[in-house]
Amino acid sequence: MSKTVVGVLGLQGDVVEHLEALRRAGLTGMEAKTREDLRRVDALIIPGGESTTVAKLLDRFALREPLIARIRGGMPTWGTCMGMIVLSADIAGMPDQPTLGVLDVTVLRNAFGRQVESAEVPLEIPALGGPPFPGVFIRAPWVERVGEGVEVLARLEGKAVMVRQGNILGTSFHPELTRDVRIHRWFAGWCTRAQSAA
Ligand code: GLN
């Protein structure tokens, strides 16, 4: 079996940090910017950044349709912060901002007040096991509405900040900005299973 390649959507945001985290975790990462790149990856991370900008770039680079097709086809996909906003069904109070609509949640952008505007908070993530995960929050969204079939994996101040729906993972926080690669490894493990099931 060929080695799993984890793509990082390279339109905007903290792409390099994710590639670096994958390297530290002993995984093969690749920046994915084009439709051709997208065909070469086994899984995809959509990094943090600015969701309004990325929404426009997805259309400029004609990536919206192929991305939706791959994700619906079962490709393991993880959105961190802005990435989770891009994956969501919709954004509270912003009906006109387009999303990919593949993760059945409603998110609220820039949801945490000043206290958590830029903070590192220990998070209990039972699905991951081990000690609390260092959750780095930067103008982060929280999940307002969780659709049927969406699991909440972590909460902060009672709000869902990590969710999973089958092959799709969303985190409000930024694991790529910490030394802790447990979520990168866990996510990459889904790829191995998706590949062997193919
Ligand atoms: N506030 C940004 C947005 O709504 C997300 C911030 C981030 O990804 N760190 O697009």
Short mmCIF file of C-alpha atoms and ligand atoms in Angstrom, two decimals:
data_model
loop_
_atom_site.label_atom_id
_atom_site.label_comp_id
_atom_site.label_asym_id
_atom_site.label_seq_id
_atom_site.Cartn_x
_atom_site.Cartn_y
_atom_site.Cartn_z
CA MET A 1 0.00 0.00 0.00
CA SER A 2 1.38 3.43 -0.90
CA LYS A 3 2.03 5.92 1.87
CA THR A 4 -0.91 8.05 2.93
CA VAL A 5 -0.64 11.65 1.70
CA VAL A 6 -2.38 14.26 3.82
CA GLY A 7 -3.09 17.41 1.82
CA VAL A 8 -3.30 20.86 3.37
CA LEU A 9 -5.50 23.23 1.40
CA GLY A 10 -3.06 25.96 0.40
CA LEU A 11 -5.27 28.89 -0.55
CA GLN A 12 -4.70 30.99 2.57
CA GLY A 13 -3.99 30.59 6.28
CA ASP A 14 -1.63 28.55 8.44
CA VAL A 15 -0.68 25.99 5.80
CA VAL A 16 3.00 25.78 6.73
CA GLU A 17 2.19 25.13 10.39
CA HIS A 18 0.02 22.13 9.47
CA LEU A 19 2.67 20.75 7.11
CA GLU A 20 5.23 21.13 9.90
CA ALA A 21 2.93 19.38 12.42
CA LEU A 22 2.42 16.49 9.97
CA ARG A 23 6.19 16.20 9.56
CA ARG A 24 6.68 16.15 13.35
CA ALA A 25 4.02 13.43 13.56
CA GLY A 26 5.96 11.34 11.01
CA LEU A 27 3.27 11.77 8.33
CA THR A 28 3.52 12.81 4.68
CA GLY A 29 1.93 16.18 3.99
CA MET A 30 1.46 18.05 0.74
CA GLU A 31 0.17 21.52 -0.01
CA ALA A 32 -2.96 21.19 -2.18
CA LYS A 33 -3.83 24.23 -4.30
CA THR A 34 -5.24 22.90 -7.53
CA ARG A 35 -7.77 20.33 -8.72
CA GLU A 36 -4.81 18.19 -9.79
CA ASP A 37 -3.30 18.35 -6.27
CA LEU A 38 -6.66 17.40 -4.82
CA ARG A 39 -6.69 14.20 -6.85
CA ARG A 40 -3.32 13.18 -5.34
CA VAL A 41 -4.23 13.43 -1.66
CA ASP A 42 -5.82 10.75 0.52
CA ALA A 43 -7.08 13.21 3.13
CA LEU A 44 -7.33 16.95 3.49
CA ILE A 45 -6.82 19.54 6.21
CA ILE A 46 -8.43 22.94 5.71
CA PRO A 47 -6.36 25.26 7.89
CA GLY A 48 -7.21 28.35 9.91
CA GLY A 49 -7.32 31.72 8.19
CA GLU A 50 -10.07 34.03 7.01
CA SER A 51 -13.21 32.25 5.90
CA THR A 52 -14.57 35.11 3.75
CA THR A 53 -11.31 35.15 1.73
CA VAL A 54 -11.20 31.38 1.30
CA ALA A 55 -14.86 31.24 0.26
CA LYS A 56 -13.93 33.51 -2.69
CA LEU A 57 -10.70 31.67 -3.53
CA LEU A 58 -12.50 28.30 -3.67
CA ASP A 59 -14.54 29.64 -6.56
CA ARG A 60 -11.64 31.43 -8.25
CA PHE A 61 -9.65 28.18 -8.35
CA ALA A 62 -12.73 26.09 -9.26
CA LEU A 63 -12.22 23.91 -6.19
CA ARG A 64 -15.69 24.02 -4.66
CA GLU A 65 -17.29 21.21 -6.69
CA PRO A 66 -14.34 18.76 -6.69
CA LEU A 67 -13.85 19.32 -2.96
CA ILE A 68 -17.49 18.61 -2.17
CA ALA A 69 -17.36 15.50 -4.37
CA ARG A 70 -14.25 14.12 -2.64
CA ILE A 71 -15.58 14.83 0.84
CA ARG A 72 -18.99 13.29 0.07
CA GLY A 73 -17.05 10.34 -1.40
CA GLY A 74 -15.54 9.68 2.04
CA MET A 75 -12.16 11.47 1.99
CA PRO A 76 -11.12 12.14 5.60
CA THR A 77 -11.32 15.93 5.97
CA TRP A 78 -10.45 18.11 8.93
CA GLY A 79 -11.13 21.82 9.26
CA THR A 80 -9.34 23.83 11.93
CA CYS A 81 -11.03 27.08 12.96
CA MET A 82 -11.69 28.81 9.61
CA GLY A 83 -11.55 25.34 8.03
CA MET A 84 -14.48 24.21 10.18
CA ILE A 85 -16.43 27.32 9.12
CA VAL A 86 -15.78 26.46 5.45
CA LEU A 87 -17.02 22.87 5.97
CA SER A 88 -20.15 23.85 7.92
CA ALA A 89 -23.76 23.86 6.72
CA ASP A 90 -24.16 27.52 7.57
CA ILE A 91 -22.94 30.47 9.62
CA ALA A 92 -25.16 32.05 12.27
CA GLY A 93 -26.17 35.57 11.25
CA MET A 94 -24.35 35.37 7.89
CA PRO A 95 -26.71 33.59 5.50
CA ASP A 96 -24.89 35.04 2.48
CA GLN A 97 -21.41 33.71 3.27
CA PRO A 98 -21.06 30.54 1.19
CA THR A 99 -19.80 27.32 2.81
CA LEU A 100 -19.20 23.82 1.47
CA GLY A 101 -22.21 22.53 3.44
CA VAL A 102 -20.77 19.07 4.12
CA LEU A 103 -20.64 19.16 7.94
CA ASP A 104 -24.12 19.43 9.42
CA VAL A 105 -23.45 22.16 11.97
CA THR A 106 -24.16 25.87 12.26
CA VAL A 107 -21.14 27.83 13.45
CA LEU A 108 -20.87 31.25 15.00
CA ARG A 109 -17.78 33.14 13.84
CA ASN A 110 -15.54 35.00 16.30
CA ALA A 111 -17.80 33.62 19.01
CA PHE A 112 -15.70 33.68 22.17
CA GLY A 113 -15.40 37.04 23.87
CA ARG A 114 -12.12 38.82 24.47
CA GLN A 115 -11.12 36.41 27.22
CA VAL A 116 -10.66 33.54 24.78
CA GLU A 117 -9.86 35.75 21.77
CA SER A 118 -6.34 34.40 21.78
CA ALA A 119 -5.80 31.84 24.50
CA GLU A 120 -4.52 28.36 25.25
CA VAL A 121 -7.02 26.31 27.22
CA PRO A 122 -6.69 22.66 28.33
CA LEU A 123 -9.46 20.60 26.73
CA GLU A 124 -10.77 17.21 27.83
CA ILE A 125 -11.10 15.06 24.70
CA PRO A 126 -12.21 11.57 25.83
CA ALA A 127 -12.08 10.19 22.25
CA LEU A 128 -8.37 11.02 22.11
CA GLY A 129 -7.42 9.76 25.55
CA GLY A 130 -4.40 10.91 27.50
CA PRO A 131 -3.91 14.25 29.21
CA PRO A 132 -5.96 17.37 28.33
CA PHE A 133 -5.18 18.78 24.87
CA PRO A 134 -3.75 22.31 24.64
CA GLY A 135 -6.53 24.13 22.78
CA VAL A 136 -5.23 27.28 21.06
CA PHE A 137 -8.14 29.59 20.26
CA ILE A 138 -7.70 32.56 17.90
CA ARG A 139 -10.87 34.51 17.10
CA ALA A 140 -12.46 31.08 17.07
CA PRO A 141 -15.93 29.97 16.07
CA TRP A 142 -18.05 27.72 18.25
CA VAL A 143 -20.69 25.27 17.08
CA GLU A 144 -24.19 26.66 17.70
CA ARG A 145 -26.24 23.81 16.23
CA VAL A 146 -25.23 20.19 15.94
CA GLY A 147 -27.05 18.13 13.31
CA GLU A 148 -28.11 14.53 13.66
CA GLY A 149 -25.18 12.16 13.30
CA VAL A 150 -22.66 14.78 14.46
CA GLU A 151 -20.69 13.80 17.56
CA VAL A 152 -19.43 16.46 19.96
CA LEU A 153 -15.90 15.49 21.02
CA ALA A 154 -14.97 18.51 23.15
CA ARG A 155 -16.58 21.56 24.71
CA LEU A 156 -15.36 24.86 26.09
CA GLU A 157 -17.61 26.96 28.31
CA GLY A 158 -20.37 24.49 27.43
CA LYS A 159 -20.01 25.18 23.70
CA ALA A 160 -19.03 22.47 21.19
CA VAL A 161 -15.49 23.13 19.90
CA MET A 162 -14.66 19.74 18.35
CA VAL A 163 -17.13 17.75 16.26
CA ARG A 164 -17.08 14.73 14.00
CA GLN A 165 -19.50 13.54 11.37
CA GLY A 166 -18.19 10.33 9.84
CA ASN A 167 -15.14 11.25 7.74
CA ILE A 168 -15.31 14.94 8.69
CA LEU A 169 -13.65 16.52 11.72
CA GLY A 170 -13.95 20.12 12.86
CA THR A 171 -12.00 21.88 15.59
CA SER A 172 -12.49 25.49 16.69
CA PHE A 173 -8.90 25.46 17.91
CA HIS A 174 -5.47 25.11 16.28
CA PRO A 175 -3.55 21.89 17.12
CA GLU A 176 -0.95 22.84 14.46
CA LEU A 177 0.20 25.71 16.69
CA THR A 178 1.14 23.39 19.55
CA ARG A 179 3.76 20.67 19.98
CA ASP A 180 0.97 18.12 20.53
CA VAL A 181 0.45 16.04 17.36
CA ARG A 182 -2.11 13.61 18.82
CA ILE A 183 -5.01 14.93 16.74
CA HIS A 184 -2.91 14.93 13.53
CA ARG A 185 -1.98 11.28 14.19
CA TRP A 186 -5.53 10.28 15.09
CA PHE A 187 -6.92 11.94 11.97
CA ALA A 188 -4.27 10.33 9.74
CA GLY A 189 -5.35 6.96 11.19
CA TRP A 190 -8.74 7.43 9.55
CA CYS A 191 -6.97 7.65 6.18
CA THR A 192 -5.39 4.26 6.63
CA ARG A 193 -8.80 2.80 7.30
CA ALA A 194 -10.42 4.71 4.41
CA GLN A 195 -7.68 3.40 2.07
CA SER A 196 -7.95 -0.20 3.11
CA ALA A 197 -11.74 -0.03 2.77
CA ALA A 198 -11.38 1.34 -0.80
N1 GLN B 1 -12.16 34.49 12.52
C1 GLN B 1 -11.79 33.73 11.35
C2 GLN B 1 -12.98 33.57 10.42
O1 GLN B 1 -14.10 33.71 10.85
C3 GLN B 1 -11.26 32.36 11.74
C4 GLN B 1 -10.03 32.54 12.58
C5 GLN B 1 -9.05 31.42 12.46
O2 GLN B 1 -9.11 30.54 11.60
N2 GLN B 1 -8.07 31.47 13.33
O3 GLN B 1 -12.81 33.33 9.26
#
